[in-house]
Amino acid sequence: MTEKQIEIKFQEYGSIDELNAEDRELAGAAIEAMSGAYAPYSHFFVGAAVRMSNGQIVRGSNQENAAFPSGLCAERTAMFSAGARYPDKDMTAIALAGGVMGRLTDRPATPCGACRQVMAQYQSKSGKPMPVIMVGKSKIWKFAKVDDILPLIFDSI
Ligand code: THU
């Protein structure tokens, strides 16, 4: 038996002003997208913004439903919308932000497992690392690639 270890590095910023211009724009778009949330059940508003290889930013927000599993997270709403709108372009980065009743959480909201898997797919489609930026009020976390938040990605079919 050999014990193995997976090490994950990421960057923490104290405010979106510390981000580079592109990331700051994407983080701002994710915060703005929170206002599009339809969250009558959880009251947790999530916004996501995807940057495309043509520079366009596509936004999404969580959309809930009385039949709970029929609802969709902000990240997948944004990614599926981006994929449908720009099928020939790649997704180069994604940012997300969340908060109760639209008030940004202090600690960044983190994507659910299903959204991570979908990120992994579009990263693989693009053939390049896709940074993931999680935006909180007093902390911003930037992961250089989806693998860093979904180690041992399933991509084997
Ligand atoms: N939610 C997202 O939009 N993204 C995530 O990554 C986690 C959760 C949404 C789903 C639901 O509308 C609400 O947040 C509470 O779980």
mmCIF file of C-alpha atoms and ligand atoms in Angstrom:
data_model
loop_
_atom_site.group_PDB
_atom_site.id
_atom_site.type_symbol
_atom_site.label_atom_id
_atom_site.label_comp_id
_atom_site.label_asym_id
_atom_site.label_seq_id
_atom_site.Cartn_x
_atom_site.Cartn_y
_atom_site.Cartn_z
ATOM 1 C CA MET A 1 0.000 0.000 0.000
ATOM 2 C CA THR A 2 1.184 3.472 -0.801
ATOM 3 C CA GLU A 3 -0.445 6.481 0.725
ATOM 4 C CA LYS A 4 -1.044 9.216 -1.820
ATOM 5 C CA GLN A 5 -1.878 12.831 -1.318
ATOM 6 C CA ILE A 6 -3.556 15.398 -3.521
ATOM 7 C CA GLU A 7 -2.468 18.981 -2.998
ATOM 8 C CA ILE A 8 -4.620 21.854 -4.152
ATOM 9 C CA LYS A 9 -3.356 25.396 -4.480
ATOM 10 C CA PHE A 10 -5.551 28.415 -4.956
ATOM 11 C CA GLN A 11 -5.348 32.153 -4.593
ATOM 12 C CA GLU A 12 -7.238 34.171 -2.012
ATOM 13 C CA TYR A 13 -7.923 37.864 -2.570
ATOM 14 C CA GLY A 14 -9.342 40.319 -0.036
ATOM 15 C CA SER A 15 -11.448 42.246 -2.533
ATOM 16 C CA ILE A 16 -12.393 42.165 -6.212
ATOM 17 C CA ASP A 17 -10.183 45.239 -6.698
ATOM 18 C CA GLU A 18 -7.160 42.969 -6.247
ATOM 19 C CA LEU A 19 -8.149 40.862 -9.268
ATOM 20 C CA ASN A 20 -6.779 41.534 -12.742
ATOM 21 C CA ALA A 21 -9.089 43.531 -15.035
ATOM 22 C CA GLU A 22 -10.600 40.507 -16.826
ATOM 23 C CA ASP A 23 -11.291 38.602 -13.621
ATOM 24 C CA ARG A 24 -12.682 41.712 -11.966
ATOM 25 C CA GLU A 25 -15.118 42.173 -14.843
ATOM 26 C CA LEU A 26 -16.177 38.519 -14.630
ATOM 27 C CA ALA A 27 -16.574 38.647 -10.837
ATOM 28 C CA GLY A 28 -18.644 41.833 -11.161
ATOM 29 C CA ALA A 29 -20.858 40.155 -13.757
ATOM 30 C CA ALA A 30 -21.427 37.198 -11.397
ATOM 31 C CA ILE A 31 -22.460 39.567 -8.594
ATOM 32 C CA GLU A 32 -24.819 41.418 -10.941
ATOM 33 C CA ALA A 33 -26.290 38.142 -12.176
ATOM 34 C CA MET A 34 -27.456 37.343 -8.615
ATOM 35 C CA SER A 35 -30.346 39.729 -9.192
ATOM 36 C CA GLY A 36 -31.744 37.371 -11.831
ATOM 37 C CA ALA A 37 -32.131 34.528 -9.346
ATOM 38 C CA TYR A 38 -35.553 32.983 -8.878
ATOM 39 C CA ALA A 39 -35.217 31.424 -5.443
ATOM 40 C CA PRO A 40 -38.603 31.441 -3.715
ATOM 41 C CA TYR A 41 -37.726 28.296 -1.723
ATOM 42 C CA SER A 42 -34.121 28.666 -0.555
ATOM 43 C CA HIS A 43 -33.927 32.481 -0.788
ATOM 44 C CA PHE A 44 -30.277 31.872 -1.710
ATOM 45 C CA PHE A 45 -29.448 33.965 -4.756
ATOM 46 C CA VAL A 46 -26.587 32.753 -6.936
ATOM 47 C CA GLY A 47 -25.112 34.483 -9.971
ATOM 48 C CA ALA A 48 -22.613 33.060 -12.432
ATOM 49 C CA ALA A 49 -20.717 34.530 -15.351
ATOM 50 C CA VAL A 50 -18.877 32.610 -18.055
ATOM 51 C CA ARG A 51 -16.234 34.196 -20.263
ATOM 52 C CA MET A 52 -16.125 32.952 -23.838
ATOM 53 C CA SER A 53 -13.123 32.783 -26.151
ATOM 54 C CA ASN A 54 -14.649 35.641 -28.175
ATOM 55 C CA GLY A 55 -14.591 37.841 -25.056
ATOM 56 C CA GLN A 56 -18.348 37.712 -24.504
ATOM 57 C CA ILE A 57 -19.638 37.177 -20.967
ATOM 58 C CA VAL A 58 -22.738 35.016 -20.504
ATOM 59 C CA ARG A 59 -24.600 35.245 -17.197
ATOM 60 C CA GLY A 60 -26.857 32.878 -15.342
ATOM 61 C CA SER A 61 -28.643 32.636 -12.025
ATOM 62 C CA ASN A 62 -30.313 29.869 -10.064
ATOM 63 C CA GLN A 63 -33.863 29.055 -11.105
ATOM 64 C CA GLU A 64 -35.895 27.085 -8.592
ATOM 65 C CA ASN A 65 -39.034 25.047 -9.107
ATOM 66 C CA ALA A 66 -41.784 23.633 -6.884
ATOM 67 C CA ALA A 67 -40.620 20.224 -8.108
ATOM 68 C CA PHE A 68 -37.195 20.824 -6.547
ATOM 69 C CA PRO A 69 -34.975 18.711 -8.838
ATOM 70 C CA SER A 70 -36.398 20.549 -11.859
ATOM 71 C CA GLY A 71 -34.639 23.741 -10.769
ATOM 72 C CA LEU A 72 -31.120 24.568 -11.890
ATOM 73 C CA CYS A 73 -28.026 26.143 -10.328
ATOM 74 C CA ALA A 74 -26.661 29.456 -11.566
ATOM 75 C CA GLU A 75 -23.459 27.939 -12.938
ATOM 76 C CA ARG A 76 -25.219 25.377 -15.101
ATOM 77 C CA THR A 77 -27.787 27.940 -16.236
ATOM 78 C CA ALA A 78 -24.881 30.146 -17.381
ATOM 79 C CA MET A 79 -22.819 27.347 -18.936
ATOM 80 C CA PHE A 80 -25.700 25.730 -20.815
ATOM 81 C CA SER A 81 -26.827 29.117 -22.039
ATOM 82 C CA ALA A 82 -23.260 29.927 -23.156
ATOM 83 C CA GLY A 83 -22.898 26.538 -24.841
ATOM 84 C CA ALA A 84 -26.185 26.956 -26.689
ATOM 85 C CA ARG A 85 -25.494 30.546 -27.705
ATOM 86 C CA TYR A 86 -21.868 30.135 -28.792
ATOM 87 C CA PRO A 87 -21.489 26.456 -29.761
ATOM 88 C CA ASP A 88 -18.276 27.156 -31.703
ATOM 89 C CA LYS A 89 -16.568 29.095 -28.904
ATOM 90 C CA ASP A 90 -14.819 27.886 -25.795
ATOM 91 C CA MET A 91 -15.515 28.784 -22.177
ATOM 92 C CA THR A 92 -12.317 30.286 -20.801
ATOM 93 C CA ALA A 93 -13.302 31.108 -17.193
ATOM 94 C CA ILE A 94 -16.275 31.091 -14.826
ATOM 95 C CA ALA A 95 -17.098 33.162 -11.749
ATOM 96 C CA LEU A 96 -19.887 32.738 -9.210
ATOM 97 C CA ALA A 97 -21.292 34.658 -6.288
ATOM 98 C CA GLY A 98 -24.094 33.898 -3.873
ATOM 99 C CA GLY A 99 -25.989 35.294 -0.957
ATOM 100 C CA VAL A 100 -29.155 35.107 1.092
ATOM 101 C CA MET A 101 -31.829 37.440 -0.337
ATOM 102 C CA GLY A 102 -29.184 38.834 -2.677
ATOM 103 C CA ARG A 103 -26.696 39.913 0.018
ATOM 104 C CA LEU A 104 -23.284 38.590 -0.942
ATOM 105 C CA THR A 105 -21.883 36.044 1.505
ATOM 106 C CA ASP A 106 -18.663 36.894 3.318
ATOM 107 C CA ARG A 107 -17.074 33.568 2.493
ATOM 108 C CA PRO A 108 -17.371 32.688 -1.207
ATOM 109 C CA ALA A 109 -20.222 30.391 -2.247
ATOM 110 C CA THR A 110 -18.786 27.198 -3.687
ATOM 111 C CA PRO A 111 -20.192 25.237 -6.641
ATOM 112 C CA CYS A 112 -22.090 21.987 -6.132
ATOM 113 C CA GLY A 113 -20.709 18.708 -7.440
ATOM 114 C CA ALA A 114 -22.983 18.584 -10.488
ATOM 115 C CA CYS A 115 -21.868 22.059 -11.575
ATOM 116 C CA ARG A 116 -18.219 21.073 -11.114
ATOM 117 C CA GLN A 117 -18.774 18.090 -13.392
ATOM 118 C CA VAL A 118 -20.329 20.312 -16.060
ATOM 119 C CA MET A 119 -17.416 22.771 -15.727
ATOM 120 C CA ALA A 120 -15.065 19.823 -16.226
ATOM 121 C CA GLN A 121 -16.806 18.915 -19.470
ATOM 122 C CA TYR A 122 -16.532 22.398 -20.977
ATOM 123 C CA GLN A 123 -12.932 22.670 -19.807
ATOM 124 C CA SER A 124 -12.198 19.392 -21.558
ATOM 125 C CA LYS A 125 -14.037 20.620 -24.697
ATOM 126 C CA SER A 126 -11.840 23.731 -24.746
ATOM 127 C CA GLY A 127 -8.627 21.804 -24.177
ATOM 128 C CA LYS A 128 -7.364 24.508 -21.814
ATOM 129 C CA PRO A 129 -7.456 25.022 -18.047
ATOM 130 C CA MET A 130 -10.617 26.890 -17.045
ATOM 131 C CA PRO A 131 -10.141 29.119 -13.992
ATOM 132 C CA VAL A 132 -12.967 29.150 -11.443
ATOM 133 C CA ILE A 133 -13.468 32.304 -9.387
ATOM 134 C CA MET A 134 -15.638 32.176 -6.262
ATOM 135 C CA VAL A 135 -16.646 35.584 -5.058
ATOM 136 C CA GLY A 136 -17.435 36.524 -1.456
ATOM 137 C CA LYS A 137 -17.639 39.941 0.172
ATOM 138 C CA SER A 138 -14.342 39.805 2.010
ATOM 139 C CA LYS A 139 -12.718 36.839 0.288
ATOM 140 C CA ILE A 140 -12.341 35.799 -3.326
ATOM 141 C CA TRP A 141 -10.943 32.404 -4.230
ATOM 142 C CA LYS A 142 -9.426 31.702 -7.620
ATOM 143 C CA PHE A 143 -8.682 28.159 -8.729
ATOM 144 C CA ALA A 144 -6.531 27.867 -11.846
ATOM 145 C CA LYS A 145 -8.441 24.910 -13.286
ATOM 146 C CA VAL A 146 -11.520 22.775 -12.669
ATOM 147 C CA ASP A 147 -9.299 19.834 -11.631
ATOM 148 C CA ASP A 148 -8.449 21.817 -8.504
ATOM 149 C CA ILE A 149 -12.061 21.698 -7.303
ATOM 150 C CA LEU A 150 -12.865 18.287 -8.772
ATOM 151 C CA PRO A 151 -9.854 16.045 -8.325
ATOM 152 C CA LEU A 152 -9.848 12.758 -10.250
ATOM 153 C CA ILE A 153 -12.385 14.082 -12.770
ATOM 154 C CA PHE A 154 -14.574 11.527 -14.507
ATOM 155 C CA ASP A 155 -13.977 11.970 -18.230
ATOM 156 C CA SER A 156 -13.381 8.463 -19.427
ATOM 157 C CA ILE A 157 -16.126 7.740 -21.959
HETATM 158 N N1 THU B 1 -27.109 26.793 -6.041
HETATM 159 C C1 THU B 1 -26.492 27.308 -7.134
HETATM 160 O O1 THU B 1 -27.085 28.055 -7.913
HETATM 161 N N2 THU B 1 -25.196 26.952 -7.341
HETATM 162 C C2 THU B 1 -24.503 26.087 -6.568
HETATM 163 O O2 THU B 1 -23.393 25.729 -6.916
HETATM 164 C C3 THU B 1 -25.069 25.601 -5.322
HETATM 165 C C4 THU B 1 -26.488 25.898 -5.102
HETATM 166 C C5 THU B 1 -28.506 27.148 -5.825
HETATM 167 C C6 THU B 1 -29.460 26.005 -5.976
HETATM 168 C C7 THU B 1 -30.617 26.468 -5.144
HETATM 169 O O3 THU B 1 -31.443 27.288 -5.952
HETATM 170 C C8 THU B 1 -29.975 27.313 -4.068
HETATM 171 O O4 THU B 1 -28.684 27.630 -4.522
HETATM 172 C C9 THU B 1 -29.892 26.640 -2.718
HETATM 173 O O5 THU B 1 -29.280 25.431 -2.800
#
